[in-house]
Coordinates of C-alpha atoms in Angstrom, one line a residue:
X1 CA -20.8 21.7 -37.8
X2 CA -22.2 22.6 -34.4
X3 CA -21.0 20.4 -31.5
X4 CA -23.6 18.4 -29.8
X5 CA -24.2 19.7 -26.3
X6 CA -26.3 18.3 -23.4
X7 CA -27.8 20.0 -20.4
X8 CA -25.6 19.0 -17.4
X9 CA -28.8 18.8 -15.3
X10 CA -31.4 16.9 -17.2
X11 CA -29.1 15.6 -20.1
X12 CA -31.5 17.0 -22.7
X13 CA -29.9 18.2 -25.9
X14 CA -29.3 22.0 -26.1
X15 CA -29.7 24.3 -29.1
X16 CA -26.6 26.0 -30.2
X17 CA -25.2 28.7 -27.9
X18 CA -28.1 28.3 -25.4
X19 CA -27.5 29.7 -22.0
X20 CA -30.4 27.8 -20.4
X21 CA -32.1 24.5 -20.8
X22 CA -35.3 24.3 -23.0
X23 CA -36.2 21.0 -21.2
X24 CA -35.7 21.6 -17.5
X25 CA -35.5 25.4 -17.5
X26 CA -32.2 25.7 -15.7
X27 CA -30.3 28.9 -16.3
X28 CA -26.5 28.3 -16.6
X29 CA -25.2 31.8 -15.8
X30 CA -23.9 32.5 -12.3
X31 CA -24.1 28.8 -11.2
X32 CA -20.4 28.5 -10.6
X33 CA -18.2 30.8 -8.4
X34 CA -15.8 33.3 -10.1
X35 CA -12.7 31.6 -11.3
X36 CA -14.5 28.4 -12.2
X37 CA -15.5 27.3 -15.7
X38 CA -19.1 28.5 -16.4
X39 CA -21.8 25.8 -16.5
X40 CA -22.4 24.7 -20.1
X41 CA -18.7 25.0 -21.2
X42 CA -17.8 22.3 -23.7
X43 CA -14.4 20.6 -23.5
X44 CA -12.8 18.8 -26.5
X45 CA -16.2 18.9 -28.4
X46 CA -17.4 16.1 -26.1
X47 CA -17.9 17.0 -22.4
X48 CA -20.2 19.6 -21.0
X49 CA -19.1 21.1 -17.7
X50 CA -21.7 21.2 -14.9
X51 CA -21.7 22.7 -11.4
X52 CA -18.5 22.8 -9.2
X53 CA -18.5 19.9 -6.7
X54 CA -15.5 20.7 -4.6
X55 CA -12.1 22.6 -4.6
X56 CA -8.7 21.5 -3.2
X57 CA -5.2 22.9 -3.4
X58 CA -4.6 21.2 -6.8
X59 CA -7.8 21.9 -8.7
X60 CA -11.6 22.0 -9.1
X61 CA -13.9 19.0 -9.3
X62 CA -17.0 19.6 -11.6
X63 CA -20.0 17.5 -12.5
X64 CA -20.3 16.9 -16.2
X65 CA -21.8 15.1 -19.1
X66 CA -20.3 13.1 -22.0
X67 CA -22.3 14.4 -24.9
X68 CA -21.8 11.5 -27.4
X69 CA -22.6 8.6 -25.1
X70 CA -25.1 10.6 -23.0
X71 CA -23.8 9.6 -19.5
X72 CA -22.6 11.5 -16.5
X73 CA -18.9 12.0 -15.7
X74 CA -16.8 13.9 -13.2
X75 CA -14.2 16.4 -14.5
X76 CA -11.2 17.6 -12.5
X77 CA -9.4 20.7 -13.7
X78 CA -5.8 21.4 -12.8
X79 CA -5.9 24.8 -11.0
X80 CA -3.4 25.2 -8.1
X81 CA -4.7 28.1 -6.0
X82 CA -1.2 29.0 -4.8
X83 CA 0.3 29.2 -8.3
X84 CA -2.6 30.5 -10.5
X85 CA -3.5 34.1 -11.3
X86 CA -7.1 35.3 -11.7
X87 CA -8.8 33.7 -14.7
X88 CA -10.4 36.1 -17.3
X89 CA -13.5 35.8 -19.3
X90 CA -11.7 33.7 -21.9
X91 CA -11.3 30.9 -19.3
X92 CA -7.5 30.7 -20.1
X93 CA -5.6 29.9 -16.9
X94 CA -2.4 31.9 -16.3
X95 CA 0.3 31.3 -13.5
X96 CA 1.2 33.9 -11.0
X97 CA 4.3 35.9 -11.7
X98 CA 7.3 34.1 -10.5
X99 CA 5.4 30.7 -10.3
X100 CA 5.7 29.9 -14.0
X101 CA 8.2 27.0 -13.7
X102 CA 6.5 25.4 -10.8
X103 CA 3.1 25.8 -12.4
X104 CA 4.3 24.1 -15.6
X105 CA 6.1 21.1 -13.8
X106 CA 3.1 20.4 -11.5
X107 CA 0.7 20.6 -14.5
X108 CA 2.9 18.0 -16.2
X109 CA 2.8 15.9 -13.1
X110 CA -1.0 16.1 -13.1
X111 CA -1.3 15.1 -16.7
X112 CA 1.2 12.2 -16.3
X113 CA -0.7 11.0 -13.3
X114 CA -4.1 10.8 -14.9
X115 CA -2.8 9.4 -18.2
X116 CA -1.1 6.6 -16.2
X117 CA -4.4 6.0 -14.4
X118 CA -6.2 6.1 -17.8
X119 CA -4.0 3.2 -19.0
X120 CA -4.8 0.9 -16.0
X121 CA -8.5 1.7 -15.5
X122 CA -11.1 0.4 -15.3
X123 CA -9.4 -1.9 -12.9
X124 CA -11.1 -3.6 -10.0
X125 CA -11.5 -1.2 -7.0
X126 CA -10.4 2.0 -8.8
X127 CA -12.5 4.9 -10.1
X128 CA -11.9 4.9 -13.9
X129 CA -10.2 7.7 -15.7
X130 CA -11.9 8.0 -19.1
X131 CA -10.0 10.8 -20.9
X132 CA -7.3 13.5 -20.3
X133 CA -8.0 16.8 -22.1
X134 CA -5.5 19.8 -22.5
X135 CA -7.3 23.1 -23.0
X136 CA -7.3 26.7 -21.6
X137 CA -3.5 26.4 -20.7
X138 CA -4.3 23.6 -18.2
X139 CA -5.4 20.0 -18.1
X140 CA -8.6 18.3 -17.4
X141 CA -9.1 14.7 -16.2
X142 CA -12.5 13.2 -17.1
X143 CA -13.5 10.3 -14.7
X144 CA -16.6 8.1 -14.3
X145 CA -19.3 9.2 -12.1
X146 CA -18.6 6.7 -9.3
X147 CA -21.7 7.1 -7.1
X148 CA -22.0 5.1 -4.0
X149 CA -21.7 6.4 -0.4
X150 CA -18.5 7.7 1.2
X151 CA -17.1 5.2 3.6
X152 CA -16.9 7.7 6.4
X153 CA -20.7 8.4 6.1
X154 CA -21.5 4.7 5.7
X155 CA -19.6 3.9 8.9
X156 CA -21.3 6.6 10.8
X157 CA -24.7 5.1 9.8
X158 CA -23.5 1.6 10.9
X159 CA -22.6 2.8 14.4
X160 CA -20.8 -0.4 15.5
X161 CA -17.3 -1.5 14.4
X162 CA -17.1 -4.2 11.7
X163 CA -15.8 -7.7 12.1
X164 CA -12.3 -8.0 10.5
X165 CA -13.5 -10.6 7.8
X166 CA -16.3 -8.2 6.8
X167 CA -13.9 -5.3 6.6
X168 CA -11.5 -7.5 4.4
X169 CA -14.4 -8.4 2.0
X170 CA -15.4 -4.7 1.7
X171 CA -11.8 -3.5 1.0
X172 CA -10.7 -6.5 -1.2
X173 CA -11.3 -4.6 -4.5
X174 CA -9.4 -1.6 -3.2
X175 CA -6.4 -3.8 -2.1
X176 CA -6.3 -5.1 -5.7
X177 CA -6.6 -1.6 -7.2
X178 CA -3.9 -0.1 -5.1
X179 CA -1.6 -3.1 -5.8
X180 CA -2.2 -2.4 -9.6
X181 CA -1.2 1.2 -9.1
X182 CA 2.0 0.2 -7.3
X183 CA 3.0 -2.2 -10.1
X184 CA 3.2 0.8 -12.5
X185 CA 5.0 3.1 -9.9
X186 CA 2.0 5.1 -8.8
X187 CA 1.3 5.9 -5.0
X188 CA -2.2 7.2 -4.1
X189 CA -1.2 9.0 -0.9
X190 CA -4.8 9.8 0.0
X191 CA -6.3 6.6 1.1
X192 CA -9.0 7.4 3.7
X193 CA -12.8 6.9 4.3
X194 CA -13.5 10.2 2.5
X195 CA -12.0 8.9 -0.7
X196 CA -13.5 5.4 -0.5
X197 CA -17.0 4.7 -1.8
X198 CA -19.3 1.9 -0.7
X199 CA -21.1 0.6 -3.8
X200 CA -24.5 -1.2 -4.1
X201 CA -22.8 -4.6 -3.7
X202 CA -21.2 -3.5 -0.3
X203 CA -17.7 -3.5 -1.7
X204 CA -15.5 -0.4 -1.8
X205 CA -13.8 1.6 -4.6
X206 CA -11.1 4.2 -4.4
X207 CA -11.3 7.7 -5.8
X208 CA -9.5 11.0 -4.8
X209 CA -6.4 10.8 -7.0
X210 CA -3.8 13.6 -6.6
X211 CA -0.2 14.5 -7.3
X212 CA 2.6 14.1 -4.8
X213 CA 2.5 17.9 -4.2
X214 CA -1.0 18.0 -2.9
X215 CA -0.4 15.2 -0.5
X216 CA 2.9 16.4 1.0
X217 CA 3.3 19.2 3.4
X218 CA 5.6 22.1 2.2
X219 CA 5.5 21.2 -1.4
X220 CA 4.4 24.6 -2.8
X221 CA 0.8 23.6 -3.3
X222 CA -1.9 24.0 -0.6
X223 CA -1.5 20.5 0.8
X224 CA -4.5 18.1 1.5
X225 CA -3.6 15.7 4.3
X226 CA -6.0 13.5 6.1
X227 CA -5.6 13.4 9.9
X228 CA -5.2 9.9 11.2
X229 CA -4.8 8.4 7.7
X230 CA -1.8 10.3 6.1
X231 CA 1.5 8.6 6.9
X232 CA 4.2 10.3 8.9
X233 CA 6.6 10.8 5.8
X234 CA 3.8 12.9 4.2
X235 CA 4.4 15.7 6.7
X236 CA 7.8 16.7 5.3
X237 CA 9.2 17.0 1.8
X238 CA 12.5 15.7 3.2
X239 CA 11.0 12.2 3.6
X240 CA 10.7 9.7 0.7
X241 CA 7.3 8.2 0.0
X242 CA 6.7 4.8 -1.5
X243 CA 4.2 1.9 -1.5
X244 CA 4.5 1.7 2.3
X245 CA 2.8 5.2 2.4
X246 CA -0.4 3.7 1.0
X247 CA 0.0 0.6 3.1
X248 CA -0.2 3.0 6.2
X249 CA -3.4 4.5 4.8
X250 CA -5.0 1.1 4.2
X251 CA -4.0 -0.1 7.7
X252 CA -5.5 3.2 9.2
X253 CA -8.7 2.7 7.3
X254 CA -9.0 -0.9 8.5
X255 CA -8.3 0.2 12.0
X256 CA -11.2 2.7 11.7
X257 CA -13.5 0.0 10.4
X258 CA -12.8 -2.6 13.2
X259 CA -12.3 -0.2 16.1
X260 CA -14.9 2.5 15.4
X261 CA -12.4 5.3 15.7
X262 CA -9.5 6.7 13.6
X263 CA -5.9 6.2 14.6
X264 CA -4.2 9.1 16.4
X265 CA -2.8 11.6 13.6
X266 CA 0.8 10.8 12.7
X267 CA 2.0 14.3 13.4
X268 CA 0.9 13.9 17.0
X269 CA 2.2 10.3 17.2
X270 CA 5.7 11.5 16.2
X271 CA 5.8 13.6 19.4
X272 CA 4.4 11.0 21.7
X273 CA 2.9 7.8 20.3
X274 CA -0.4 7.3 22.3
X275 CA -2.2 5.4 19.6
X276 CA -3.9 2.4 21.3
X277 CA -3.7 -1.1 19.9
X278 CA -6.8 -2.2 18.0
X279 CA -7.5 -5.0 20.6
X280 CA -7.4 -2.4 23.4
X281 CA -10.1 -0.3 21.7
X282 CA -12.2 -3.3 20.7
X283 CA -11.6 -6.6 22.6
X284 CA -13.4 -8.5 19.8
X285 CA -10.5 -7.8 17.4
X286 CA -8.3 -11.0 17.2
X287 CA -4.9 -10.6 18.6
X288 CA -3.1 -11.3 15.4
X289 CA -5.3 -8.7 13.5
X290 CA -4.3 -6.2 16.2
X291 CA -0.6 -7.2 15.6
X292 CA -0.9 -6.6 11.9
X293 CA -2.4 -3.1 12.3
X294 CA 0.3 -2.3 14.8
X295 CA 2.9 -3.3 12.2
X296 CA 1.1 -1.5 9.5
X297 CA 0.9 1.8 11.4
X298 CA 4.6 2.0 12.5
X299 CA 5.9 5.5 12.2
X300 CA 9.2 4.6 10.5
X301 CA 8.6 3.5 6.9
X302 CA 11.4 0.9 6.9
X303 CA 10.0 -0.8 10.1
X304 CA 6.4 -1.0 8.6
X305 CA 4.7 -3.6 6.5
X306 CA 6.0 -2.7 3.0
X307 CA 3.4 -3.9 0.5
X308 CA -0.3 -4.4 0.1
X309 CA 0.0 -8.2 -0.7
X310 CA 1.9 -8.5 2.6
X311 CA -0.9 -6.6 4.5
X312 CA -3.7 -8.7 2.8
X313 CA -2.0 -12.0 3.6
X314 CA -1.2 -11.0 7.2
X315 CA -4.9 -10.1 7.7
X316 CA -6.0 -13.4 6.5
X317 CA -3.5 -15.7 8.2
X318 CA -2.4 -15.8 11.9
X319 CA 0.7 -18.0 10.9
X320 CA 1.9 -15.5 8.3
X321 CA 1.5 -12.7 10.8
X322 CA 3.7 -14.5 13.3
X323 CA 6.3 -15.1 10.6
X324 CA 6.2 -11.5 9.5
X325 CA 6.6 -10.3 13.1
X326 CA 9.7 -12.5 13.5
X327 CA 11.3 -11.3 10.4
X328 CA 10.5 -7.6 10.4
X329 CA 12.8 -4.9 11.8
X330 CA 12.0 -4.2 15.5
X331 CA 10.1 -0.9 16.1
X332 CA 12.2 1.9 17.4
X333 CA 10.5 3.8 20.2
X334 CA 9.1 7.3 19.4
X335 CA 11.6 10.0 20.5
X336 CA 14.5 7.6 20.5
X337 CA 16.3 7.5 17.1
X338 CA 18.2 4.4 16.1
X339 CA 21.6 6.0 16.7
X340 CA 20.5 7.1 20.2
X341 CA 19.1 3.7 21.0
X342 CA 22.4 2.1 19.9
X343 CA 24.4 4.5 22.0
X344 CA 22.1 3.7 25.0
X345 CA 22.8 0.0 24.5
X346 CA 26.5 0.5 24.5
X347 CA 26.3 2.5 27.7
X348 CA 24.2 -0.2 29.2
X349 CA 26.8 -2.7 28.2
X350 CA 29.7 -0.7 29.8
X351 CA 27.6 -0.2 32.9
X352 CA 27.1 -4.0 33.2
X353 CA 30.9 -4.7 32.7
X354 CA 31.7 -2.2 35.5
X355 CA 29.3 -3.7 37.9
X356 CA 30.7 -7.3 37.1
X357 CA 34.2 -6.0 37.8
X358 CA 33.1 -4.4 41.0
X359 CA 31.6 -7.7 42.2
X360 CA 34.7 -9.7 41.3
X361 CA 36.8 -7.2 43.3
X362 CA 34.6 -7.5 46.3
X363 CA 34.8 -11.3 46.1
X364 CA 38.6 -11.2 45.8
X365 CA 38.9 -8.9 48.9
X366 CA 36.5 -11.2 50.8
X367 CA 38.5 -14.3 50.0
X368 CA 41.8 -12.7 51.1
X369 CA 40.3 -11.5 54.4
X370 CA 38.6 -14.8 55.2
X371 CA 41.9 -16.7 54.7
X372 CA 43.8 -14.4 57.0
X373 CA 41.4 -14.8 59.8
X374 CA 42.4 -17.4 62.7
X375 CA 40.4 -20.6 63.1
X376 CA 37.9 -20.5 66.0
X377 CA 39.0 -24.0 67.2
X378 CA 42.8 -24.1 66.7
X379 CA 43.9 -20.5 66.3
X380 CA 45.4 -21.3 63.0
X381 CA 44.1 -21.5 59.4
X382 CA 43.6 -25.0 58.0
X383 CA 43.7 -25.1 54.3
X384 CA 40.6 -26.6 52.8
X385 CA 41.1 -29.6 50.6
X386 CA 41.0 -28.9 46.9
X387 CA 37.7 -29.9 45.2
X388 CA 38.0 -32.7 42.8
X389 CA 35.0 -31.3 40.7
X390 CA 36.1 -29.8 37.4
X391 CA 33.8 -27.1 36.0
X392 CA 33.1 -27.6 32.3
X393 CA 33.1 -24.3 30.2
X394 CA 29.7 -23.0 29.3
X395 CA 28.9 -23.1 25.5
X396 CA 26.7 -20.1 24.4
X397 CA 24.5 -20.4 21.3
X398 CA 25.6 -18.1 18.5
X399 CA 23.0 -16.0 16.6
X400 CA 22.2 -17.7 13.3
X401 CA 19.1 -15.6 12.2
X402 CA 19.8 -13.7 9.0
X403 CA 22.7 -16.0 8.0
X404 CA 22.7 -18.0 4.8
X405 CA 22.3 -21.7 5.8
X406 CA 25.2 -22.5 3.4
X407 CA 27.5 -20.4 5.5
X408 CA 26.7 -22.6 8.5
X409 CA 27.1 -25.8 6.6
X410 CA 30.5 -24.8 5.3
X411 CA 31.8 -23.6 8.6
X412 CA 33.8 -26.4 10.2
X413 CA 33.8 -24.6 13.6
X414 CA 30.0 -24.7 13.7
X415 CA 29.5 -28.2 12.2
X416 CA 32.2 -29.6 14.6
X417 CA 30.7 -28.0 17.7
X418 CA 27.0 -28.1 17.3
X419 CA 24.2 -30.5 16.2
X420 CA 21.6 -29.0 13.9
X421 CA 18.1 -29.9 13.1
X422 CA 16.9 -28.1 10.0
X423 CA 13.4 -27.5 8.5
X424 CA 12.3 -25.3 5.7
X425 CA 9.2 -23.0 5.4
X426 CA 7.9 -20.7 2.6
X427 CA 8.5 -16.9 3.3
X428 CA 7.5 -13.8 1.3
X429 CA 9.7 -11.7 3.5
X430 CA 13.0 -13.7 3.9
X431 CA 15.1 -14.7 0.8
X432 CA 15.5 -18.4 0.1
X433 CA 18.3 -20.1 2.0
X434 CA 18.4 -17.6 4.8
X435 CA 17.8 -18.7 8.4
X436 CA 14.6 -17.2 9.8
X437 CA 14.4 -18.6 13.4
X438 CA 16.5 -20.6 15.7
X439 CA 15.9 -22.6 19.0
X440 CA 17.5 -22.2 21.6
X441 CA 17.8 -18.4 21.2
X442 CA 21.2 -16.7 20.8
X443 CA 23.3 -16.4 24.0
X444 CA 21.5 -19.3 25.6
X445 CA 23.7 -21.8 27.4
X446 CA 23.7 -25.0 25.3
X447 CA 23.5 -28.2 27.3
X448 CA 25.6 -31.2 26.4
X449 CA 24.2 -33.0 23.4
X450 CA 21.4 -30.5 22.8
X451 CA 20.4 -29.8 19.2
X452 CA 19.9 -26.4 17.7
X453 CA 16.7 -26.2 15.5
X454 CA 16.9 -23.9 12.6
X455 CA 14.1 -22.9 10.2
X456 CA 15.4 -22.0 6.7
X457 CA 13.4 -19.9 4.2
X458 CA 12.2 -21.6 1.0
X459 CA 11.5 -18.1 -0.4
X460 CA 8.0 -17.1 -1.7
X461 CA 5.5 -19.9 -2.2
X462 CA 4.9 -20.7 -5.9
X463 CA 1.6 -21.7 -7.4
X464 CA 0.8 -22.9 -10.9
X465 CA -1.0 -20.2 -13.0
X466 CA -4.4 -21.7 -13.8
X467 CA -5.9 -21.6 -17.3
X468 CA -8.6 -18.9 -17.2
X469 CA -9.0 -18.1 -21.0
X470 CA -12.6 -18.1 -21.7
X471 CA -13.8 -17.7 -18.1
X472 CA -16.1 -14.9 -17.1
X473 CA -14.5 -12.0 -15.2
X474 CA -16.0 -13.1 -11.8
X475 CA -14.9 -16.7 -12.4
X476 CA -11.5 -15.7 -13.4
X477 CA -11.1 -13.5 -10.3
X478 CA -12.4 -16.2 -8.0
X479 CA -10.0 -18.9 -9.6
X480 CA -7.0 -16.7 -9.1
X481 CA -7.9 -15.7 -5.6
X482 CA -8.3 -19.4 -4.7
X483 CA -4.6 -19.8 -5.5
X484 CA -3.5 -16.7 -3.6
X485 CA -3.2 -14.5 -6.8
X486 CA -4.6 -11.0 -7.3
X487 CA -6.5 -10.2 -10.4
X488 CA -6.3 -6.8 -12.1
X489 CA -8.9 -6.6 -14.9
X490 CA -8.7 -4.5 -18.1
X491 CA -11.3 -4.2 -20.9
X492 CA -9.9 -4.7 -24.4
X493 CA -11.4 -4.2 -27.9
X494 CA -13.7 -6.9 -29.3
X495 CA -14.6 -7.1 -32.9
X496 CA -17.1 -9.9 -32.1
X497 CA -14.5 -12.6 -32.2
X498 CA -14.8 -13.2 -28.4
X499 CA -17.7 -13.6 -26.0
X500 CA -18.2 -10.2 -24.2
X501 CA -17.2 -10.2 -20.6
X502 CA -14.9 -13.2 -20.9
X503 CA -11.1 -13.5 -20.5
X504 CA -9.1 -13.4 -23.7
X505 CA -5.6 -13.1 -22.2
X506 CA -3.6 -12.9 -19.0
X507 CA -0.2 -11.6 -18.1
X508 CA 1.1 -15.0 -17.2
X509 CA 0.6 -18.2 -19.3
X510 CA -1.2 -21.1 -17.9
X511 CA 1.1 -23.5 -16.1
X512 CA 3.7 -20.9 -15.2
X513 CA 5.0 -21.0 -11.6
X514 CA 4.3 -17.6 -10.0
X515 CA 4.6 -16.2 -6.4
X516 CA 1.7 -16.3 -4.2
X517 CA 0.4 -12.7 -4.0
X518 CA 1.4 -11.8 -7.6
X519 CA -0.9 -9.4 -9.4
X520 CA -2.2 -11.0 -12.6
X521 CA -3.3 -8.7 -15.3
X522 CA -6.5 -10.2 -16.9
X523 CA -7.8 -8.9 -20.2
X524 CA -11.6 -9.0 -20.6
X525 CA -13.4 -8.8 -24.0
X526 CA -15.5 -5.7 -24.1
X527 CA -19.0 -5.6 -25.7
X528 CA -18.5 -5.2 -29.4
X529 CA -20.5 -2.0 -29.3
X530 CA -18.2 -0.3 -26.8
X531 CA -15.8 2.2 -28.4
X532 CA -12.2 1.6 -27.2
X533 CA -9.6 4.4 -28.0
X534 CA -7.2 4.4 -25.2
X535 CA -4.0 2.3 -25.3
X536 CA -3.0 1.0 -21.8
X537 CA 0.5 0.0 -21.0
X538 CA 1.2 -3.4 -19.5
X539 CA 2.4 -2.9 -15.9
X540 CA 6.1 -3.1 -15.8
X541 CA 6.4 -5.6 -13.0
X542 CA 4.0 -8.0 -14.6
X543 CA 5.6 -8.6 -18.0
X544 CA 4.1 -11.6 -19.9
X545 CA 6.5 -14.4 -20.4
X546 CA 5.2 -14.9 -23.9
X547 CA 4.2 -12.4 -26.5
X548 CA 0.3 -12.2 -26.7
X549 CA -1.2 -13.3 -29.8
X550 CA -2.9 -11.0 -32.2
X551 CA -6.5 -10.3 -31.1
X552 CA -7.7 -11.4 -34.5
X553 CA -6.5 -15.0 -33.9
X554 CA -9.5 -17.2 -34.1
X555 CA -10.6 -19.0 -30.9
X556 CA -9.1 -22.5 -30.8
X557 CA -5.8 -21.4 -32.3
X558 CA -4.0 -21.4 -29.0
X559 CA -4.8 -19.1 -26.2
X560 CA -6.3 -15.9 -27.6
X561 CA -4.6 -12.8 -26.3
X562 CA -5.8 -9.3 -26.3
X563 CA -3.3 -6.6 -27.4
X564 CA -2.0 -4.9 -24.3
X565 CA -1.8 -1.7 -26.3
X566 CA -5.6 -1.4 -26.2
X567 CA -7.8 -0.3 -23.3
X568 CA -11.3 1.1 -22.8
X569 CA -12.8 4.2 -21.5

């Protein structure tokens, strides 16, 4: 039986083996450059390849059509230019001699990446991966045709910088999508205005997925880094990348949106950090937002804001930003490694001690000379009467920050010498029971009877998981957001038992106590006519506390739950 094939231009059905379209008249031959798949090629009996859109060091992006559902798609072919030999007329891709092992391992990385994305998309803010096809000795990722306007073009058309609250609203779906990627161990590494699309509703979605090799200098692939948006650790294979790498990209995009210009490229900043603060570029940026971006764009990964929820909460709360600034590791100046800074601090201490000894020596000599001089009135030295004043020893305040409060309570030396006033505050950055701040500061002279004020962390703030079963997707997302939770939505199979577009299950049961900022996986019933074939895996970091019920359970028999081994294309 002949496979159904559509014209990639007009989507009209083509006769078997046609090399041009009988509907629009387009001729397929010669449309794509040599080395690309010819226009009209069919993959997996389901997708017709169209014209090449772009090429990077990892592969080729084509326009395409899904023949069965008659809708447009984007197809990315794994074709690393540094590892691939010339392709013949049979379209089979072969590695260069000597590159066979690296070709195979990076091809596996490509397939694993897009299969993982296929399991979590469609998720809010992410371009959906619909299918992964192996053919021609390579791999093809089939994605939705996202549409929209690239953010860099949209910002150029705007002209003026955005207000921070408007930028937050536009990027909110992207924050949620990146957080969902991080929960299953994926890092995007290419977050920049070029890979963000502004949709018709004014909100952004993220595309431009790639393996670690494409987004890391010196990996063996022809790297694709984005000046101003790629993090410092991406410029060397010796540096480890993690969630904080995407956090740098998000902070850089936000900086561009509110300042009207991109940050200074990281490679340049590592030589001499001349990147201006956001408030210096645009005085309308609130001081705390400028501080957040400063912390998000730090060059050393361990000194940077670490997670997307931290970044989002800091951009929304001046108080949280101040707490984060108090608890984060201080930034090391560029060109002065931590070891060098530590050595300089020791040298400074030794210099101070030597100066103090010199002053004491001068004072001793002066005292001896003054006592040996004759009195101006009697010609002899009269001893001065001894002072009756007794100097009390000065008591310096110790440093309590970072200690467990239980250590202070159980230390008789502390409790016998000092009076404490203790308060507690929630913190997503400091473990429960640990001291966050103190007043007076360490090494301050403590006056008699003065109290030391300590603020002890209560750990992350907990909220009660609301009951959202039966809610529409928008209502569920808004309800979770109102409690400081992040929704990551998945479509699941629906045999008609559930109302289409409504929540059938969530990764946390109603009434459970969860941390503010937690990503909640929300399962939405698809339209019964939608074919669902791809089984998504539940993100490891968001395990349900109870086993979801069978999707066939009738409504009213407890909370209905969608099988997490089902997903949609």
